[in-house]
PDB file of N, CA and C in Angstrom:
ATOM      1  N   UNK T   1      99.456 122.029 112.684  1.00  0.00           N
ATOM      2  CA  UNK T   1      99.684 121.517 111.356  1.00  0.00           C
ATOM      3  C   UNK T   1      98.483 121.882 110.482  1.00  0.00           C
ATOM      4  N   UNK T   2      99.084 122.263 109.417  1.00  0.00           N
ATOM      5  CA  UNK T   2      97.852 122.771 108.013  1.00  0.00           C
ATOM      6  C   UNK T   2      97.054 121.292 107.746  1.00  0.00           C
ATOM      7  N   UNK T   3      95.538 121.887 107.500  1.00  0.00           N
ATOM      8  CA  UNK T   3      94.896 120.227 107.275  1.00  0.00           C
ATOM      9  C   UNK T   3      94.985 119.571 106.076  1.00  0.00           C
ATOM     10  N   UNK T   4      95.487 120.794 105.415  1.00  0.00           N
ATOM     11  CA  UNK T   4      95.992 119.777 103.773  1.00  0.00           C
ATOM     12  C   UNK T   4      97.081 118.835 103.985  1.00  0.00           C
ATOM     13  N   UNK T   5      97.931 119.251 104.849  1.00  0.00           N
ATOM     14  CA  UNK T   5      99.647 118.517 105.196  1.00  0.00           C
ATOM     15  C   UNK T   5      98.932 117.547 105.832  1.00  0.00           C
ATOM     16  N   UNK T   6      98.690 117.784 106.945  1.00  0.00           N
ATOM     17  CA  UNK T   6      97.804 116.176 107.907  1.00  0.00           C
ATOM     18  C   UNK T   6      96.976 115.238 106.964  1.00  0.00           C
ATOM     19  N   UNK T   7      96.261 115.775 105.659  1.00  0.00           N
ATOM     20  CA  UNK T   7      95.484 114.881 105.144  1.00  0.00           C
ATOM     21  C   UNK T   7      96.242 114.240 104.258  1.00  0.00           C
ATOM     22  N   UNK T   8      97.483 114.964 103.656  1.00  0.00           N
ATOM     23  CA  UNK T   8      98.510 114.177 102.993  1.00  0.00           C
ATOM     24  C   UNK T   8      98.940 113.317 103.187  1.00  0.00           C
ATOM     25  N   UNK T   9      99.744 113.685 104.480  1.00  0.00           N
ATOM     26  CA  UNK T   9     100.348 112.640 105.603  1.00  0.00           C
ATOM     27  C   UNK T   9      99.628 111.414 105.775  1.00  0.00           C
ATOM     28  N   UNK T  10      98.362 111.529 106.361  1.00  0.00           N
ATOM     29  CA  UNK T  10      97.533 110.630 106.765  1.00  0.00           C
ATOM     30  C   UNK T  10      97.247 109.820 105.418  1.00  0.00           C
ATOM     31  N   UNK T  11      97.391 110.413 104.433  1.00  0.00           N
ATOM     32  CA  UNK T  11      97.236 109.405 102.769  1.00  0.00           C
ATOM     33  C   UNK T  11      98.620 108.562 102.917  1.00  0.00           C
ATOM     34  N   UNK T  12      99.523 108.868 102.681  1.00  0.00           N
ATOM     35  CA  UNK T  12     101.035 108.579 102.664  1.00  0.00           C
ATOM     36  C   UNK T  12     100.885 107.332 103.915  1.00  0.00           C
ATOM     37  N   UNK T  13     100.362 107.589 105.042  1.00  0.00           N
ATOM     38  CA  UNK T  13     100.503 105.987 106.041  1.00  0.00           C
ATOM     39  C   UNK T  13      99.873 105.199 105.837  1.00  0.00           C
ATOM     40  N   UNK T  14      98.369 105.510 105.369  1.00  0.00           N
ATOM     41  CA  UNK T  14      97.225 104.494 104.834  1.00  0.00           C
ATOM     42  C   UNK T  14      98.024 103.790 103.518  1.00  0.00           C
ATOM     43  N   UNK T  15      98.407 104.660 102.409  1.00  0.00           N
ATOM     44  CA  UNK T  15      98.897 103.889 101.735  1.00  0.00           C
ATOM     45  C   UNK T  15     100.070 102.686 102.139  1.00  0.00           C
ATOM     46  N   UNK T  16     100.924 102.742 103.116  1.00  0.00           N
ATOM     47  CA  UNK T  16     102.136 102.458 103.103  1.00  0.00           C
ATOM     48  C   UNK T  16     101.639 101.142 104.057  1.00  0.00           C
ATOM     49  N   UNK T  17     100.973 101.680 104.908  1.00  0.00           N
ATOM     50  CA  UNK T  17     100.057 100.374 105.167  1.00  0.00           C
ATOM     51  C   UNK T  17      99.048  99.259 104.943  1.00  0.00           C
ATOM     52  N   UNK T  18      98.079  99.856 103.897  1.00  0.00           N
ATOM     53  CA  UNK T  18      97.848  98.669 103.463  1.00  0.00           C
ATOM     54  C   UNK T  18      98.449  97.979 102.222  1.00  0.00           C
ATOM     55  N   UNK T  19      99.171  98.179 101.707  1.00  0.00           N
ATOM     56  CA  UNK T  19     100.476  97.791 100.850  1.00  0.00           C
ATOM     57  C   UNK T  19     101.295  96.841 101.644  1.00  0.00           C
ATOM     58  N   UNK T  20     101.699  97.167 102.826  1.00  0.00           N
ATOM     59  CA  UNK T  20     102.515  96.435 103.873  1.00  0.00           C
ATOM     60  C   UNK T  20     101.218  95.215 104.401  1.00  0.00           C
ATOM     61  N   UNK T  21     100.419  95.551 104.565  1.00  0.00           N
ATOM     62  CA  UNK T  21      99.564  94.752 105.365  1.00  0.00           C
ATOM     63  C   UNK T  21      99.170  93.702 103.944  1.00  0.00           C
ATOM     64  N   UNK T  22      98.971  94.044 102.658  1.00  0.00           N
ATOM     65  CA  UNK T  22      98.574  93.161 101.788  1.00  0.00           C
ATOM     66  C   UNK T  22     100.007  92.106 101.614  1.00  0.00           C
ATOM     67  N   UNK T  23     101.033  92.423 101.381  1.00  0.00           N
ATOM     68  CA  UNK T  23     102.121  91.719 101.221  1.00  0.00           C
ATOM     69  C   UNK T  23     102.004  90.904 102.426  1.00  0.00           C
ATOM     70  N   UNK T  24     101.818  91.336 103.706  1.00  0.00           N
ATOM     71  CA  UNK T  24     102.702  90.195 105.317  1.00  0.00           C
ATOM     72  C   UNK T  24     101.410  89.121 104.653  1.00  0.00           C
ATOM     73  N   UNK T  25      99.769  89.534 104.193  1.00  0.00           N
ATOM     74  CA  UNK T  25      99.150  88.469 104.026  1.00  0.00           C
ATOM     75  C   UNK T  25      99.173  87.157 102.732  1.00  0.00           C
ATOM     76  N   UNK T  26     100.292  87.647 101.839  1.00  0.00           N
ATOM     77  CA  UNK T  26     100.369  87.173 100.835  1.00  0.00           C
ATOM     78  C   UNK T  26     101.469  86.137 100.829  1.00  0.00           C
ATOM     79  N   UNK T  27     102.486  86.923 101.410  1.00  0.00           N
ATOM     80  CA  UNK T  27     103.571  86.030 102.338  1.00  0.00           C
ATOM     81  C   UNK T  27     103.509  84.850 103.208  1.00  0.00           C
ATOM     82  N   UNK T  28     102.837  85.197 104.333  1.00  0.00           N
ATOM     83  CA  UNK T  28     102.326  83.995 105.225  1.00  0.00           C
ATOM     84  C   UNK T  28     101.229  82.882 104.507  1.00  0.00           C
ATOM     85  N   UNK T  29     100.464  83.186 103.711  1.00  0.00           N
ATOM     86  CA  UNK T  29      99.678  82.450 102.473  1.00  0.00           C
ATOM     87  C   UNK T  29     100.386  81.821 102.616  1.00  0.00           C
ATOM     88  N   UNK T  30     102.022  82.239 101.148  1.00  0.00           N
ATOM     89  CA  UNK T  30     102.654  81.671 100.301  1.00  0.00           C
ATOM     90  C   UNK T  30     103.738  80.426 101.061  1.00  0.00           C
ATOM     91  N   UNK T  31     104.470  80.996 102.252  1.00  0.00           N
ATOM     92  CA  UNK T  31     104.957  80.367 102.775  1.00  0.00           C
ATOM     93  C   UNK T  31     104.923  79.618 103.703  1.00  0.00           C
ATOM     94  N   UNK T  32     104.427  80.036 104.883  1.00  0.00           N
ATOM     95  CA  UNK T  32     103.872  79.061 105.687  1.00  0.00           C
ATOM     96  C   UNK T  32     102.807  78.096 105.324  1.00  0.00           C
ATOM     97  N   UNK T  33     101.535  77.999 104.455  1.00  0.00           N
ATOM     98  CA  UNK T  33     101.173  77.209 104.145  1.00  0.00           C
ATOM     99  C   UNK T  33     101.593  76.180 102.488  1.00  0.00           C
ATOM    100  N   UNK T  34     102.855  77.043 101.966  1.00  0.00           N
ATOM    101  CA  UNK T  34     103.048  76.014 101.157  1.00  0.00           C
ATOM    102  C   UNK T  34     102.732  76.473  99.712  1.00  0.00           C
ATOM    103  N   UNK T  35     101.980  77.245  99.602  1.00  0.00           N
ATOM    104  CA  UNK T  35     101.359  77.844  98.235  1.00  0.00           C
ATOM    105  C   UNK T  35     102.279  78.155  97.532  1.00  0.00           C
ATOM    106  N   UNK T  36     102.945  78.589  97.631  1.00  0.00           N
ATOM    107  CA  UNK T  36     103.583  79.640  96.483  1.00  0.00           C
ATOM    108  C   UNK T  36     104.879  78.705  96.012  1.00  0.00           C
ATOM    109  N   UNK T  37     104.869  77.736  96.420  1.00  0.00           N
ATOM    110  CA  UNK T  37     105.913  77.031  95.963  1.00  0.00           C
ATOM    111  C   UNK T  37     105.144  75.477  95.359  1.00  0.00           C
ATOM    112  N   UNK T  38     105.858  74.922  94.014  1.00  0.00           N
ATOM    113  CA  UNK T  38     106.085  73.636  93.216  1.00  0.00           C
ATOM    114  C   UNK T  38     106.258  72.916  93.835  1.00  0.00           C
ATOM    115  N   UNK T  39     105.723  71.361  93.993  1.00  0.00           N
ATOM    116  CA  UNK T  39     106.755  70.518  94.251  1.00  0.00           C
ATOM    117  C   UNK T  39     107.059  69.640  93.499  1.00  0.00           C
ATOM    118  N   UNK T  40     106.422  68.773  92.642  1.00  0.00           N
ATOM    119  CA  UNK T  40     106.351  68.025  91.335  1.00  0.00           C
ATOM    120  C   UNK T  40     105.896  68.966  90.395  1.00  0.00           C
ATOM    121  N   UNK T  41     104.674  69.001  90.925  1.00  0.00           N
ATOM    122  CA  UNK T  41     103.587  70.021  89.954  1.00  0.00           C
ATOM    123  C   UNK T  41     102.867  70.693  90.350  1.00  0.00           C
ATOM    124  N   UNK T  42     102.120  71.967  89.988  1.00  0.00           N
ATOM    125  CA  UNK T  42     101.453  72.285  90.764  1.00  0.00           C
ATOM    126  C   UNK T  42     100.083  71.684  90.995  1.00  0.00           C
ATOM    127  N   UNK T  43      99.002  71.971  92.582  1.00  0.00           N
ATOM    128  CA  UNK T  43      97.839  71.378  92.747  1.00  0.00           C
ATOM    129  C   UNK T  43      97.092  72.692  92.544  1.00  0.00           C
ATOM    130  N   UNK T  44      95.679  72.705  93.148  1.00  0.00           N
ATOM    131  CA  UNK T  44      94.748  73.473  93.021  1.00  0.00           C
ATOM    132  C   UNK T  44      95.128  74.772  94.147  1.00  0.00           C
ATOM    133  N   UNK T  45      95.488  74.367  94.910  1.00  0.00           N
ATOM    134  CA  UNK T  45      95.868  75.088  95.858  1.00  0.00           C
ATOM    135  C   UNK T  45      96.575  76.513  95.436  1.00  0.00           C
ATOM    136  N   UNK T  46      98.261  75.913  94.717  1.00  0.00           N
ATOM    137  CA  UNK T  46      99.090  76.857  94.264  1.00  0.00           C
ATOM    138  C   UNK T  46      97.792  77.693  92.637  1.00  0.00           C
ATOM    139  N   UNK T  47      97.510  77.052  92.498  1.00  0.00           N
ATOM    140  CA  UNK T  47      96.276  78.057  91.319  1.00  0.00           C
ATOM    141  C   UNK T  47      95.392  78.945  91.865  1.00  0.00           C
ATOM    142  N   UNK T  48      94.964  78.518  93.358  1.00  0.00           N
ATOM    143  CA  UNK T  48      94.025  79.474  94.250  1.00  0.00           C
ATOM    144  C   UNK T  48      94.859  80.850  94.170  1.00  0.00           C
ATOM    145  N   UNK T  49      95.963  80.138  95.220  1.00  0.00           N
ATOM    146  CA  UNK T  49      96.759  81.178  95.894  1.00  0.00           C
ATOM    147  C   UNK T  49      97.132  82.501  94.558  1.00  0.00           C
ATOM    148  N   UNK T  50      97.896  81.846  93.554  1.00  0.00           N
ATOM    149  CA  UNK T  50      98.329  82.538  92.527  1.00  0.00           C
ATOM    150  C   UNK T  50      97.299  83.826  92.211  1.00  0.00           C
ATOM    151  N   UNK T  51      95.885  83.326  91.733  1.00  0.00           N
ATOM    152  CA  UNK T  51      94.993  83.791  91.360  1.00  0.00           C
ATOM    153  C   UNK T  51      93.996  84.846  92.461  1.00  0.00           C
ATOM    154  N   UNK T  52      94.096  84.278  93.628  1.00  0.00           N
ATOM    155  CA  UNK T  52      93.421  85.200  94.990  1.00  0.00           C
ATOM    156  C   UNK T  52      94.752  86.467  94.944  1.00  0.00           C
ATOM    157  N   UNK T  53      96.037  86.328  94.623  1.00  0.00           N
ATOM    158  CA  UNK T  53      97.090  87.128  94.833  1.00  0.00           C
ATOM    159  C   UNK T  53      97.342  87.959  93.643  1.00  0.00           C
ATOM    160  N   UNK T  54      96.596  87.871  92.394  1.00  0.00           N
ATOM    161  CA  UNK T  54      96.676  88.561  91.054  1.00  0.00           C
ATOM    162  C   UNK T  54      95.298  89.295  91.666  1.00  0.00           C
ATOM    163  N   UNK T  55      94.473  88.847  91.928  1.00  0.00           N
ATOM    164  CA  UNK T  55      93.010  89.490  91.917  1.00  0.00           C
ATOM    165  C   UNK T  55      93.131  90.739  93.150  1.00  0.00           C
ATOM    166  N   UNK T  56      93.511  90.610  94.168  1.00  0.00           N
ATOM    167  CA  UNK T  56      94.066  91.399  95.330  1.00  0.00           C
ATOM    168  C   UNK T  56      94.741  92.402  94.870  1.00  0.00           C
ATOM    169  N   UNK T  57      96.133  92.023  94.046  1.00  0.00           N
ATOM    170  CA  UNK T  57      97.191  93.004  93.599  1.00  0.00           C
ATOM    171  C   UNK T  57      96.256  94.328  92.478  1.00  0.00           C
ATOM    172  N   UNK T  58      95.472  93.526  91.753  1.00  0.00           N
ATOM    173  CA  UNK T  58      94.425  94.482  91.017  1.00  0.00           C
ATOM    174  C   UNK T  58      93.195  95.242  91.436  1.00  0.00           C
ATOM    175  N   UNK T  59      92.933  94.708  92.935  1.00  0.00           N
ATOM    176  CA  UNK T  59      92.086  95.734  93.536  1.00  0.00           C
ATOM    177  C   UNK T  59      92.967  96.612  94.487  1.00  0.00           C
ATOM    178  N   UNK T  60      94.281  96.330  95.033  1.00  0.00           N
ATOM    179  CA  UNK T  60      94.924  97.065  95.538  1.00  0.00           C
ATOM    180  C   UNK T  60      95.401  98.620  94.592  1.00  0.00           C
ATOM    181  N   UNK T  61      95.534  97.984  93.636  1.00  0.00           N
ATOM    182  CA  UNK T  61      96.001  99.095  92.777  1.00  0.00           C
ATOM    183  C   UNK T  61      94.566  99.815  92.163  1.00  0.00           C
ATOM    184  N   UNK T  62      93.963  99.586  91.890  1.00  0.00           N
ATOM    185  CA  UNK T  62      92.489 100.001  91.673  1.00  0.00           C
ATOM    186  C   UNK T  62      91.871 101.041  93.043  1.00  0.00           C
ATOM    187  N   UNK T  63      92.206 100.735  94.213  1.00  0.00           N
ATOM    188  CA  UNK T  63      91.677 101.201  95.403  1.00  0.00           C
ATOM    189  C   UNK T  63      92.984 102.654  95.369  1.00  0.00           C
ATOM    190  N   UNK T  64      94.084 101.983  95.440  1.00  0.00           N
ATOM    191  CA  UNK T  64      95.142 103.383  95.587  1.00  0.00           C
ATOM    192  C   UNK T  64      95.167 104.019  94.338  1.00  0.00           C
ATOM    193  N   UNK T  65      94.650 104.130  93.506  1.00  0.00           N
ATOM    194  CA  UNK T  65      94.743 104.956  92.605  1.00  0.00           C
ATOM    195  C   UNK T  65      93.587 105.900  92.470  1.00  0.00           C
ATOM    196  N   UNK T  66      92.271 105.438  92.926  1.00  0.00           N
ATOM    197  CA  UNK T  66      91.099 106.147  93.555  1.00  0.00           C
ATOM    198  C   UNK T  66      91.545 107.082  94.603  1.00  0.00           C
ATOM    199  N   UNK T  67      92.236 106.270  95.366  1.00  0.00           N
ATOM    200  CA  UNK T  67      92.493 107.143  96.782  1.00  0.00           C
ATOM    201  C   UNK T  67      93.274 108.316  96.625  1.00  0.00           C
ATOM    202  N   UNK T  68      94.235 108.313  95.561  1.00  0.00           N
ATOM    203  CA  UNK T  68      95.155 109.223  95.318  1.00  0.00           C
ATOM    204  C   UNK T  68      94.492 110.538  93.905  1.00  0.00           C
ATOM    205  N   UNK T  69      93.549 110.429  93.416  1.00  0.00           N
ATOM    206  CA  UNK T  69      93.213 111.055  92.031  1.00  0.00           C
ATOM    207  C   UNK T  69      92.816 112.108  93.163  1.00  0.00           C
ATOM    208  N   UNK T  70      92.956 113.388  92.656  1.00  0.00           N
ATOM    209  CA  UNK T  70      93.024 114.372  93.557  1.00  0.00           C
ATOM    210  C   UNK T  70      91.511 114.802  92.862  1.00  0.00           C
TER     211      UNK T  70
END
């Protein structure tokens, strides 16, 4: 295999993985502990979560867009 194709490739799984790997952690956050959901109102908690999950989503996209500028 040409090492430009392998280094492509190898971009294409890194990306697809930590994309996948940021979501399963944002998920299990949200749901299993309760965050991401109201119940009267929200507490400090659901404001963490919200805000640790905006701040993440903006270094995720900040990091893959570095990774990808040729």
């Amino acid at each position: 295999m040409e090492p430009e194709m392998r280094e492509f490739l190898l971009r294409i799984v890194n990306t697809i993985s930590i994309v996948l790997l940021w979501m399963i952690i944002n998920l299990v956050a949200g749901i299993k502990y309760k965050l991401a959901f109201f119940e009267d109102k929200p507490f400090w908690g659901n404001y963490l979560y919200y805000l640790c999950m905006l701040l993440s989503l903006g270094w995720l996209i900040w990091h893959l867009r570095k990774k990808w500028k040729l």
